[in-house]
mmCIF file of C-alpha atoms and ligand atoms in Angstrom:
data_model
loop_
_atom_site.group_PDB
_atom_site.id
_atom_site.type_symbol
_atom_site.label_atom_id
_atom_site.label_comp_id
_atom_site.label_asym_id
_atom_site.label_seq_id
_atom_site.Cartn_x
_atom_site.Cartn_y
_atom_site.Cartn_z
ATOM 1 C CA UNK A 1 17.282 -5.007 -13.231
ATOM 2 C CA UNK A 2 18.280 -5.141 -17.277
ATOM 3 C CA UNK A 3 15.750 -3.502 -19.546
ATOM 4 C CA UNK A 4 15.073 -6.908 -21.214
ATOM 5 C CA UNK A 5 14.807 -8.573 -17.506
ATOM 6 C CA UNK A 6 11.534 -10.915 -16.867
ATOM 7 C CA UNK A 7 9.150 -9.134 -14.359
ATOM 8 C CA UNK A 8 6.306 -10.069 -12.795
ATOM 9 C CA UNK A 9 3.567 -7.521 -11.031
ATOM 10 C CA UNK A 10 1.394 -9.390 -8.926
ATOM 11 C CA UNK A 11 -1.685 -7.036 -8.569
ATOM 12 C CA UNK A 12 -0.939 -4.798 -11.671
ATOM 13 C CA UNK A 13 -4.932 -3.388 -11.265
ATOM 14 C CA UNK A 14 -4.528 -2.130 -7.946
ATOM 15 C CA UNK A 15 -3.121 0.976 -6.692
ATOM 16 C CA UNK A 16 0.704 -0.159 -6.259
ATOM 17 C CA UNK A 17 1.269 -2.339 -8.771
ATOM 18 C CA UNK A 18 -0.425 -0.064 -11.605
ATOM 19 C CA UNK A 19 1.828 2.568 -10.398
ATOM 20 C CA UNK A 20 4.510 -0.002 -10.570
ATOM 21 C CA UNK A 21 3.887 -0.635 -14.231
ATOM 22 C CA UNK A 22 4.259 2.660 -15.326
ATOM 23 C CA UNK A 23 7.313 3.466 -13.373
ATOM 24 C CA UNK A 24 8.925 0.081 -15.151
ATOM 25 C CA UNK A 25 7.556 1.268 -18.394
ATOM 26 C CA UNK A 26 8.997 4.486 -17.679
ATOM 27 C CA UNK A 27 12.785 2.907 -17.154
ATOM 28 C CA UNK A 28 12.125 1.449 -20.443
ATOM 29 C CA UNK A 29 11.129 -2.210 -18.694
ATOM 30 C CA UNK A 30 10.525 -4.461 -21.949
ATOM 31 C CA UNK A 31 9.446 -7.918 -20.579
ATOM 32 C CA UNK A 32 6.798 -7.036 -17.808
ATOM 33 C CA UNK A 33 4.256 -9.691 -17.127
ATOM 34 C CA UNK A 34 0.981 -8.943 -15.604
ATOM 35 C CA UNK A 35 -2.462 -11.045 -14.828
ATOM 36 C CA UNK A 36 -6.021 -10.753 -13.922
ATOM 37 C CA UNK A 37 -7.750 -11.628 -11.197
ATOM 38 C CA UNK A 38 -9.815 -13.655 -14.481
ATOM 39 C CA UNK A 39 -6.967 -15.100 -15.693
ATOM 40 C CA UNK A 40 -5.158 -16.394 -12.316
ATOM 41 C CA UNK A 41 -6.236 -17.114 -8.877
ATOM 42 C CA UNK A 42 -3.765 -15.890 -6.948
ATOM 43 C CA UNK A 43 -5.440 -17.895 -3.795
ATOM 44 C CA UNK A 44 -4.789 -21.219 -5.632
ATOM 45 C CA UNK A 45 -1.207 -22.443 -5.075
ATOM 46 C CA UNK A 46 -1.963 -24.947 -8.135
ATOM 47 C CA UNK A 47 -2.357 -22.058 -11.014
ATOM 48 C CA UNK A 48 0.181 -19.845 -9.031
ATOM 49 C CA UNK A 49 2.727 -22.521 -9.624
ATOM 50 C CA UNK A 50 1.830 -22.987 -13.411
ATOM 51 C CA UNK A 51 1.857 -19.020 -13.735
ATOM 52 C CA UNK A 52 5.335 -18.899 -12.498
ATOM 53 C CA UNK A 53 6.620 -22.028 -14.543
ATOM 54 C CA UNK A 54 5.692 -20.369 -17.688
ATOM 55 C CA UNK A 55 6.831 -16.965 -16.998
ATOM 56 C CA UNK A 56 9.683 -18.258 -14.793
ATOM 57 C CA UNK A 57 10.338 -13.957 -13.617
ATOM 58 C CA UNK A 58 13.969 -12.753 -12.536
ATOM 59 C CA UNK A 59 11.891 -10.116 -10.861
ATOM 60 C CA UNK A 60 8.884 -10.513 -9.070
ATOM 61 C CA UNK A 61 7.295 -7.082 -7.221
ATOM 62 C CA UNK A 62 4.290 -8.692 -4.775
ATOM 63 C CA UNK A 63 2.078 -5.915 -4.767
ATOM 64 C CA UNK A 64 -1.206 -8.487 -5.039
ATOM 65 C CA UNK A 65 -2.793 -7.830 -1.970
ATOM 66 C CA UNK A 66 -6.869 -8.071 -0.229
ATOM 67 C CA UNK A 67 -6.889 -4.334 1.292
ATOM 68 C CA UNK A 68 -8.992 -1.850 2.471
ATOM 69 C CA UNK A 69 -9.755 1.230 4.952
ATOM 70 C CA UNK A 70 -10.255 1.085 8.731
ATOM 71 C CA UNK A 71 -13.884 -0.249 8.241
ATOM 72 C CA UNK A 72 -12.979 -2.980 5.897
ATOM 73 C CA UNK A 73 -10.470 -4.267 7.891
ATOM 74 C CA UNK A 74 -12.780 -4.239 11.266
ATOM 75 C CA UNK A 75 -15.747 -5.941 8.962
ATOM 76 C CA UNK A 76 -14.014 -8.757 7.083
ATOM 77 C CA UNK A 77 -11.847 -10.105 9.570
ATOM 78 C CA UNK A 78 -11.644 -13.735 7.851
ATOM 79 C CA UNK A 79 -10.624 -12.017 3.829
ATOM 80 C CA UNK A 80 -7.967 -9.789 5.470
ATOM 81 C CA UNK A 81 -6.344 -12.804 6.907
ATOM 82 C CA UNK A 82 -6.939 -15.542 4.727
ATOM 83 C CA UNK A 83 -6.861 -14.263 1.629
ATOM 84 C CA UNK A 84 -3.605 -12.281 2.136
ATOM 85 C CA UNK A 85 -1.783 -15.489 3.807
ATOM 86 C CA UNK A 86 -3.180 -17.747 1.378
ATOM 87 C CA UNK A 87 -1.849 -15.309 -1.722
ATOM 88 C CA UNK A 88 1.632 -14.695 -0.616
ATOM 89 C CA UNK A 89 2.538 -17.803 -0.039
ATOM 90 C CA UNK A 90 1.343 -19.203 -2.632
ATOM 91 C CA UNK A 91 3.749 -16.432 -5.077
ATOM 92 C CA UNK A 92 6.719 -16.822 -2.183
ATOM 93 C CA UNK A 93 6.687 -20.677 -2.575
ATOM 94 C CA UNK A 94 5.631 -20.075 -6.578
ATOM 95 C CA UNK A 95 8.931 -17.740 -7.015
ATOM 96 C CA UNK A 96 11.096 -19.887 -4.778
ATOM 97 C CA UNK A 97 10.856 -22.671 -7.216
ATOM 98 C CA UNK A 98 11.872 -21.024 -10.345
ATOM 99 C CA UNK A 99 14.839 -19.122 -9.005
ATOM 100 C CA UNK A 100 13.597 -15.956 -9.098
ATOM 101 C CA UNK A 101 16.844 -13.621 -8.266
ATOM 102 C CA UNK A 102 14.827 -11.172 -6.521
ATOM 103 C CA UNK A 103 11.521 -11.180 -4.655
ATOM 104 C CA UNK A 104 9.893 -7.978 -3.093
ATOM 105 C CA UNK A 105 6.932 -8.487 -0.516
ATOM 106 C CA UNK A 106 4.928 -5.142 0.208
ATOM 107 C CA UNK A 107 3.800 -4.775 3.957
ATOM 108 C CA UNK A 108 2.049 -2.101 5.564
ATOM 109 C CA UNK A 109 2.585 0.476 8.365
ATOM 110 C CA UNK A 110 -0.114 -1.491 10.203
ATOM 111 C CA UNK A 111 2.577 -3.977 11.258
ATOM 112 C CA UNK A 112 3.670 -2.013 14.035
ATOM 113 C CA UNK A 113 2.819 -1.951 17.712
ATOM 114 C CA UNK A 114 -0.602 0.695 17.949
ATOM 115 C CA UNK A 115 1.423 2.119 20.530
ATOM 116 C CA UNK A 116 5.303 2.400 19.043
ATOM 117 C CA UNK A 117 7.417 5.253 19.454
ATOM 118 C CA UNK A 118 6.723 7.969 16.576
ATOM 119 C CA UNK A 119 8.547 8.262 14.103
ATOM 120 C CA UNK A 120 8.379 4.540 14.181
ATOM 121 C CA UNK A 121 11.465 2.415 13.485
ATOM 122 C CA UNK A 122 11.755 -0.833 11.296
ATOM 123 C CA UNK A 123 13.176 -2.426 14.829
ATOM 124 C CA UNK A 124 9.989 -2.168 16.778
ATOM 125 C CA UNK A 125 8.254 -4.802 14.428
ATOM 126 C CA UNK A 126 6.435 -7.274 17.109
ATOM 127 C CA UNK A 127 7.704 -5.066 20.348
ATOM 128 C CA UNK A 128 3.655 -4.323 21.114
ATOM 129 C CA UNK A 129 0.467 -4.858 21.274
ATOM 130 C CA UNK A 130 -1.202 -4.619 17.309
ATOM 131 C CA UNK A 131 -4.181 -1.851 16.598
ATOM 132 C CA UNK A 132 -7.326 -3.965 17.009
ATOM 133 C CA UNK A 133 -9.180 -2.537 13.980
ATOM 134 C CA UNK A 134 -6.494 -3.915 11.481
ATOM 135 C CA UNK A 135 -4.912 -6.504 13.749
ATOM 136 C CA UNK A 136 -5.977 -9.266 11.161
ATOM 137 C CA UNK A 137 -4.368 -7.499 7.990
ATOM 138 C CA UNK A 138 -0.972 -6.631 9.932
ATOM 139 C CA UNK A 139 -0.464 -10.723 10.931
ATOM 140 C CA UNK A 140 -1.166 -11.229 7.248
ATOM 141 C CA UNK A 141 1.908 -9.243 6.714
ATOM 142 C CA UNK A 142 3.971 -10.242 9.584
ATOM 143 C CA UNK A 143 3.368 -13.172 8.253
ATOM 144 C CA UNK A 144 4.358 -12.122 4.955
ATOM 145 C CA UNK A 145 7.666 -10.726 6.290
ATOM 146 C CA UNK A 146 8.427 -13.728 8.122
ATOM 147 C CA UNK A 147 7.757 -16.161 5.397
ATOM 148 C CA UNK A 148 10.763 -14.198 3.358
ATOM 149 C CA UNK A 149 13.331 -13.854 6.006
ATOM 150 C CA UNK A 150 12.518 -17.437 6.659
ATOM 151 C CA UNK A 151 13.226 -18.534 2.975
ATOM 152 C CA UNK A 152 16.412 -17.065 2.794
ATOM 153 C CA UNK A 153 17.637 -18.108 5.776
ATOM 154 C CA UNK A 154 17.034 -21.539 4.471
ATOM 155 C CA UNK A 155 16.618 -21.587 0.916
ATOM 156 C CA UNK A 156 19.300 -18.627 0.224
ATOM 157 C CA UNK A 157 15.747 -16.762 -1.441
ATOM 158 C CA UNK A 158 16.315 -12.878 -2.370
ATOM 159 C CA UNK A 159 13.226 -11.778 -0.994
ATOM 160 C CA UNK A 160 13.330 -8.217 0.795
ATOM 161 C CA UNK A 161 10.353 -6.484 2.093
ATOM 162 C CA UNK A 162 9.303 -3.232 2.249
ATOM 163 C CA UNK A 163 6.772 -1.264 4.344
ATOM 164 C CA UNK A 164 4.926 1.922 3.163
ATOM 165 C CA UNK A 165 2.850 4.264 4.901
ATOM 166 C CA UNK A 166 -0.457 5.160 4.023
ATOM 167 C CA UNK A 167 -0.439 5.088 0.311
ATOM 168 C CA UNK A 168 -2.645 6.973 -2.410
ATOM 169 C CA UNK A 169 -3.152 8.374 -6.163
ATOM 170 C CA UNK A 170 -4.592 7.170 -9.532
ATOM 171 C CA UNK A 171 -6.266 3.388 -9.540
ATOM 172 C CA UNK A 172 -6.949 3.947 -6.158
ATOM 173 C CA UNK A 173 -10.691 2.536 -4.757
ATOM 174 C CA UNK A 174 -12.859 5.731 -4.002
ATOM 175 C CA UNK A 175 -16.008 3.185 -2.795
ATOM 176 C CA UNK A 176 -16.688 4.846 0.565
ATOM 177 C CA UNK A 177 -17.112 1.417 2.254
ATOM 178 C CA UNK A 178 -14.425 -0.056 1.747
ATOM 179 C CA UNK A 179 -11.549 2.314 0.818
ATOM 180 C CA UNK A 180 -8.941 4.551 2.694
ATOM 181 C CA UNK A 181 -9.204 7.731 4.242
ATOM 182 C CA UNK A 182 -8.281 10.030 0.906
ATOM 183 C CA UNK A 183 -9.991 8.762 -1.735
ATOM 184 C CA UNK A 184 -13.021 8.947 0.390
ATOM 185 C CA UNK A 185 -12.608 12.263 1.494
ATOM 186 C CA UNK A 186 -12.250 13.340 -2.262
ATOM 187 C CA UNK A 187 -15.044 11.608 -3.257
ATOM 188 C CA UNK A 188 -17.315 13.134 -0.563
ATOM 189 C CA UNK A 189 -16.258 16.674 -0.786
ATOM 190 C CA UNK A 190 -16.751 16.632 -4.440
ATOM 191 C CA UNK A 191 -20.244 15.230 -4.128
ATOM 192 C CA UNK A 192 -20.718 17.516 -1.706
ATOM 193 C CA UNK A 193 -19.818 20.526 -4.028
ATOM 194 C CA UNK A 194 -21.437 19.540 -7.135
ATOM 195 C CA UNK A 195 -24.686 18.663 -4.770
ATOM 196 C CA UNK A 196 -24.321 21.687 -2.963
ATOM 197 C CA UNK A 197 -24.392 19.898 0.404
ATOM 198 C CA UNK A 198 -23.574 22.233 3.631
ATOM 199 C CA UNK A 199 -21.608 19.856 5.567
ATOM 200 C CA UNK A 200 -19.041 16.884 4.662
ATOM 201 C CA UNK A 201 -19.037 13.999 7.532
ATOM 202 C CA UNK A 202 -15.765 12.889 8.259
ATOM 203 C CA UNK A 203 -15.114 9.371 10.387
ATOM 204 C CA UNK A 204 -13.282 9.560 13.623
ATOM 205 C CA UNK A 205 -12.295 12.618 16.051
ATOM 206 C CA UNK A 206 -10.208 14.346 13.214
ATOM 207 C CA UNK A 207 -7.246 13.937 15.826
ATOM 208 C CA UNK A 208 -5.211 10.600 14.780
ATOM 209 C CA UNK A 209 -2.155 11.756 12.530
ATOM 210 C CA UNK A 210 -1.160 10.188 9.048
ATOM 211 C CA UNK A 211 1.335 10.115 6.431
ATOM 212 C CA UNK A 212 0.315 9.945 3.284
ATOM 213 C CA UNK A 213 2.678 8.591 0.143
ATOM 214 C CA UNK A 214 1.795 9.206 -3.231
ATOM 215 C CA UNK A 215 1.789 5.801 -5.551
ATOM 216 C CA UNK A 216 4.161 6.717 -7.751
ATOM 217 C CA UNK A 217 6.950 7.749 -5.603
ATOM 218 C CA UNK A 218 6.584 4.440 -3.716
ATOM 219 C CA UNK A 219 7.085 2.760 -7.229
ATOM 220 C CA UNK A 220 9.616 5.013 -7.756
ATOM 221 C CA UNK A 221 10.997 4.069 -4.450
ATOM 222 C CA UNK A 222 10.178 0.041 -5.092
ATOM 223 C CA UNK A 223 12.362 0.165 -8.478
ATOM 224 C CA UNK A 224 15.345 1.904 -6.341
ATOM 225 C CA UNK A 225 15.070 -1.332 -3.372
ATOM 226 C CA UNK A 226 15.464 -3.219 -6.010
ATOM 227 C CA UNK A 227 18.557 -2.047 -7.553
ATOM 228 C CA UNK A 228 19.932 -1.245 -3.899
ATOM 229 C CA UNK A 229 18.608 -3.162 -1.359
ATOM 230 C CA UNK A 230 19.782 -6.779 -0.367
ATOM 231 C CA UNK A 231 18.977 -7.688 3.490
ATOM 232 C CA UNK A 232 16.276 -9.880 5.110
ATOM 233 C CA UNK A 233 15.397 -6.543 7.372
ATOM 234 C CA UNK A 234 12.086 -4.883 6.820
ATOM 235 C CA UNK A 235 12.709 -0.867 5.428
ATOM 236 C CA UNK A 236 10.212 2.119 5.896
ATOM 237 C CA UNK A 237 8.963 3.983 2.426
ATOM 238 C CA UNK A 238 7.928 7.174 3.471
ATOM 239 C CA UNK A 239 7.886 10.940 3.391
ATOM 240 C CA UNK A 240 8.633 11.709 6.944
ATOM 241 C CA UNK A 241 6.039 13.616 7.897
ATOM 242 C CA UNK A 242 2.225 13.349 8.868
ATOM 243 C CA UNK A 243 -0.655 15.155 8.918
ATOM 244 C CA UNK A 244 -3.967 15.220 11.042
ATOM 245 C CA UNK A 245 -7.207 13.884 9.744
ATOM 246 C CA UNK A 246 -8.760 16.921 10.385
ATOM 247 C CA UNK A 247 -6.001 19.012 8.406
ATOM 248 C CA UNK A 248 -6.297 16.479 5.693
ATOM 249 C CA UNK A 249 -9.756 17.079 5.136
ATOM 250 C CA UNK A 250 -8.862 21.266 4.799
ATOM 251 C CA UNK A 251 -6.556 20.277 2.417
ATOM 252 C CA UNK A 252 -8.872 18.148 0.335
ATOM 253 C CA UNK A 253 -11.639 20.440 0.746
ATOM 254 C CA UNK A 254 -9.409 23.334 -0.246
ATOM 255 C CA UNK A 255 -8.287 21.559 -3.410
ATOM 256 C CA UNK A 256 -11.905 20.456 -4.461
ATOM 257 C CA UNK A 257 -13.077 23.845 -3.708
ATOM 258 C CA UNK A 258 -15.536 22.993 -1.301
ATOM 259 C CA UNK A 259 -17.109 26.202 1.348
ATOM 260 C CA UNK A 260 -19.528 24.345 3.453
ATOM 261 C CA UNK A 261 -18.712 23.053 6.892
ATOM 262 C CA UNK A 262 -16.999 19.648 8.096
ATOM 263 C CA UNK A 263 -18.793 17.454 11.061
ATOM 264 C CA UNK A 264 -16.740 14.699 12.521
ATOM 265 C CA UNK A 265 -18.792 11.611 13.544
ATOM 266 C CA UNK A 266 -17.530 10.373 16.804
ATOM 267 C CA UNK A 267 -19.322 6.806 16.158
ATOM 268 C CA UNK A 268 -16.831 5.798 14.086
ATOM 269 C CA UNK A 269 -13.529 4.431 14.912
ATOM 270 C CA UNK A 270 -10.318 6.289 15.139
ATOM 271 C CA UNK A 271 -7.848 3.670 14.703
ATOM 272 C CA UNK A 272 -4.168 3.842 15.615
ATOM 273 C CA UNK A 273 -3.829 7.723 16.814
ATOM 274 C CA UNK A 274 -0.457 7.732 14.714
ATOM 275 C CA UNK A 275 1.804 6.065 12.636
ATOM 276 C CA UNK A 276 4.870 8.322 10.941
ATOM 277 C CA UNK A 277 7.405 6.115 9.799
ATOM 278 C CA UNK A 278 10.858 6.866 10.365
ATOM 279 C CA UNK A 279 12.523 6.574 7.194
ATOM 280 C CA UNK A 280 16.050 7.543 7.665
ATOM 281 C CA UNK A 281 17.283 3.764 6.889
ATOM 282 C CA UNK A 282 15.772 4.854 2.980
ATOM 283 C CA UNK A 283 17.027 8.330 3.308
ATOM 284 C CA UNK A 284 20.641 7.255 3.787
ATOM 285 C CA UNK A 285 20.659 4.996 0.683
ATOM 286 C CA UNK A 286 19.679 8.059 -1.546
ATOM 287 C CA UNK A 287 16.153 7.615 -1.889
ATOM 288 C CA UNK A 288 13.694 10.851 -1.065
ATOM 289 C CA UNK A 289 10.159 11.508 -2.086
ATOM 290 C CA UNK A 290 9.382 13.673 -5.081
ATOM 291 C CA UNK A 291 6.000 14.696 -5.033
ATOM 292 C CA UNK A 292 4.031 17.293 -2.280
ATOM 293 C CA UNK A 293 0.522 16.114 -0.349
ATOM 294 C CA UNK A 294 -1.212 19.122 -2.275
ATOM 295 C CA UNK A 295 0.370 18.257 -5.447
ATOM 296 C CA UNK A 296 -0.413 14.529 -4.997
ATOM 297 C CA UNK A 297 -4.132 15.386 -3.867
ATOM 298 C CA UNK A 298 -4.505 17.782 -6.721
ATOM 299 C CA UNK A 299 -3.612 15.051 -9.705
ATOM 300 C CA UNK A 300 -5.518 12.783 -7.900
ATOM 301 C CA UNK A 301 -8.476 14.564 -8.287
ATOM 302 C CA UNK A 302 -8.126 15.247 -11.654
ATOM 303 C CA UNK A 303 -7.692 11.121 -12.199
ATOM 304 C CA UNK A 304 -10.924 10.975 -10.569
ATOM 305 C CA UNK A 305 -12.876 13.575 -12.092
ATOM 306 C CA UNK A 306 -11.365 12.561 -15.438
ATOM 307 C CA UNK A 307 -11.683 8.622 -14.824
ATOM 308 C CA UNK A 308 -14.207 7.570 -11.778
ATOM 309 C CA UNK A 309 -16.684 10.388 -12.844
ATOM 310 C CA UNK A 310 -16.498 9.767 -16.487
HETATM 311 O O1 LIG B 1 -7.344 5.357 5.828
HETATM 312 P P1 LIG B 1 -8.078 4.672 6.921
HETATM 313 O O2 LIG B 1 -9.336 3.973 6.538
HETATM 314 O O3 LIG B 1 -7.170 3.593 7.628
HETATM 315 O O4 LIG B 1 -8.472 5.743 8.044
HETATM 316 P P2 LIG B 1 -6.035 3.542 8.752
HETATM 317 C C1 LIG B 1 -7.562 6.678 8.540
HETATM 318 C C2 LIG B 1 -8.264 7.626 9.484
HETATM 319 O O5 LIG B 1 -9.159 8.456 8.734
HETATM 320 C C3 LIG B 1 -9.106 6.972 10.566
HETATM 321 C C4 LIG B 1 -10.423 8.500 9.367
HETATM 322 O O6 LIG B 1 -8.955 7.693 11.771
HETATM 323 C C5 LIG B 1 -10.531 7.124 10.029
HETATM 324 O O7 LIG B 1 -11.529 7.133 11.038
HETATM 325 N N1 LIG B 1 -11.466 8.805 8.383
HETATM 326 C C6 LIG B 1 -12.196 9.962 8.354
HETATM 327 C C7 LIG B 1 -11.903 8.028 7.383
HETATM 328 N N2 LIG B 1 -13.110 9.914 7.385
HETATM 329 C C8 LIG B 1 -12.958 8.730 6.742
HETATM 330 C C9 LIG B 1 -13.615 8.126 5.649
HETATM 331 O O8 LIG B 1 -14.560 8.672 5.060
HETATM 332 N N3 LIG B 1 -13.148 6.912 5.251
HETATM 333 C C10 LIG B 1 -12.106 6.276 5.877
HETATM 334 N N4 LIG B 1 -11.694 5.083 5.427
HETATM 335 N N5 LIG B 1 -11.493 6.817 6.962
HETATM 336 C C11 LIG B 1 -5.382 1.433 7.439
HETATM 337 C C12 LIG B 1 -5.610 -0.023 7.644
HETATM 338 O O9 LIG B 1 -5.630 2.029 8.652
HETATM 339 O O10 LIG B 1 -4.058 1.758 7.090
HETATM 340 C C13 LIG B 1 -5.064 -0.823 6.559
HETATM 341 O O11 LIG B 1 -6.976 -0.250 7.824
HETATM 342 C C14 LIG B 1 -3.714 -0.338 6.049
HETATM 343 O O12 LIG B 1 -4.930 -2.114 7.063
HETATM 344 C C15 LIG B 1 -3.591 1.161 5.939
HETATM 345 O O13 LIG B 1 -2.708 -0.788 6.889
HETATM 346 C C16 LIG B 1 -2.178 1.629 5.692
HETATM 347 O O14 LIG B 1 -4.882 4.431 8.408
HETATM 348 O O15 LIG B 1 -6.611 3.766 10.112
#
């Protein structure tokens, strides 16, 4: 990608494509387009085709996306599906037609078989049976995936795809409904230090295993596919390595400085007991993480205390 090249981030607000923004800005990106949910309805092929015939992008990063934690995903079925399928390919079909030189379609770890072999490859994609508490969001994706293979087998499109694992940092959604496992976690261990609470609840058995990418270095990671990536196969972002739920919440608590005791609550779902990408296909083109969980958790926190709380 030139400095001066036209660039579109689809989903600039959210947690990827903010962190997107900045890493472009960073590269010294001059003609980056963004626009609100206000502005455009990404669900409405009609304004998604106008967007894309005025800015007409070289570069489009799809990072526009419905999402949610484990919860979210088991109680709105319908948006997870729906709205994801009807958004991408409405920008797919939107980019096709202006000759974009370069699409790339986010995915999700969630794609995989519930039961694949850990560290999970990029070839066992639709090899199982799908984790039933985000089933609905991972045939969004498939879908997603699909839909660009499927254009440049016919159409000659240069869409690639990418799929990260468990992502978090700054501009991430700390609502303890509907978001991920880490933002909640920070949110409730630092309500339960300034409230001087004795106990933090935390969802699940503690047992299921993640891996957790910072934001940033999956931008990071996103600006490198772009500049080195050409294939219609799916590729792993990750760090390589996972943690368990219930170390994760040590960690956070440790960070937040939090002394009082952590209950699990066995009512709620565990999801998929683990999901470590295998990410040599990455490692080999030169691409490695840069930043640690603790350090990651630790500047997170101070986004939130300095941004959420304020
Ligand atoms: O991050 P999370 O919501 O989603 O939950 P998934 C990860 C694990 O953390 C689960 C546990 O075992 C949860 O039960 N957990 C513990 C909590 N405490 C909490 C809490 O307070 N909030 C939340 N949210 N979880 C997502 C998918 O699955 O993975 C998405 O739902 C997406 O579709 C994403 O694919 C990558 O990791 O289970």
């Amino acid at each position: 990608m030139n400095q001066h090249a036209r660039i579109y981030v689809a989903g600039h607000r959210g947690l990827v494509g903010s962190a997107i923004c900045r890493k472009l800005r960073s590269l010294g990106h001059d003609n980056i387009s963004t626009r609100s949910r206000g502005e455009v309805d990404l669900r409405d092929q009609a304004a998604v085709n106008q967007l894309f015939s005025e800015l007409k992008p070289d570069y489009v990063f799809m990072a526009a996306a419905k999402v949610g934690g484990i919860l979210a995903n088991d109680k709105y079925p319908a948006e997870f599906l729906g709205e994801n399928l009807q958004i991408q390919t409405n920008i797919i079909e939107a980019a096709h037609r202006v000759d974009t030189k370069k699409f790339l379609f986010l995915g999700s770890s969630c794609i995989y078989p519930k039961f694949a072999e850990q560290p999970i490859r990029e070839d066992s994609l639709l090899t199982g049976a799908l984790e039933p508490t985000n089933e609905w969001y991972a045939i969004a994706k498939i879908a997603g995936i699909k839909m660009c293979q499927a254009y440049r087998k016919q159409f000659g499109f240069n869409a690639i795809s990418a799929m990260p694992t468990n992502l978090y940092g700054p501009g991430d959604n700390f609502d303890l409904h509907s978001s991920h496992v880490l933002p909640a976690l920070l949110r409730k261990f630092h309500t339960a230090k300034v409230e001087e609470q004795s106990e933090v609840v935390v969802w699940g058995s503690g047992k299921p295993r993640r891996e957790f990418l910072h934001a940033d270095d999956l931008a990071d990671a996103l600006c490198f596919l772009m500049d080195h990536y050409d294939s219609p196969e799916i590729i792993n972002v990750g760090v390589g390595s996972d943690v368990t739920i219930a170390q994760l919440a040590e960690l956070i608590g440790s960070v937040v400085g939090y002394s009082g005791s952590i209950v699990f609550d066995q009512t709620k779902p565990d999801g998929t007991p683990r999901k470590l990408l295998d990410v040599s296909k990455l490692t080999q083109l030169g691409w490695k993480p840069k930043i640690s969980l603790e350090a990651g958790i630790r500047s997170t926190y101070q986004w939130y205390l300095e941004t959420v709380k304020s």
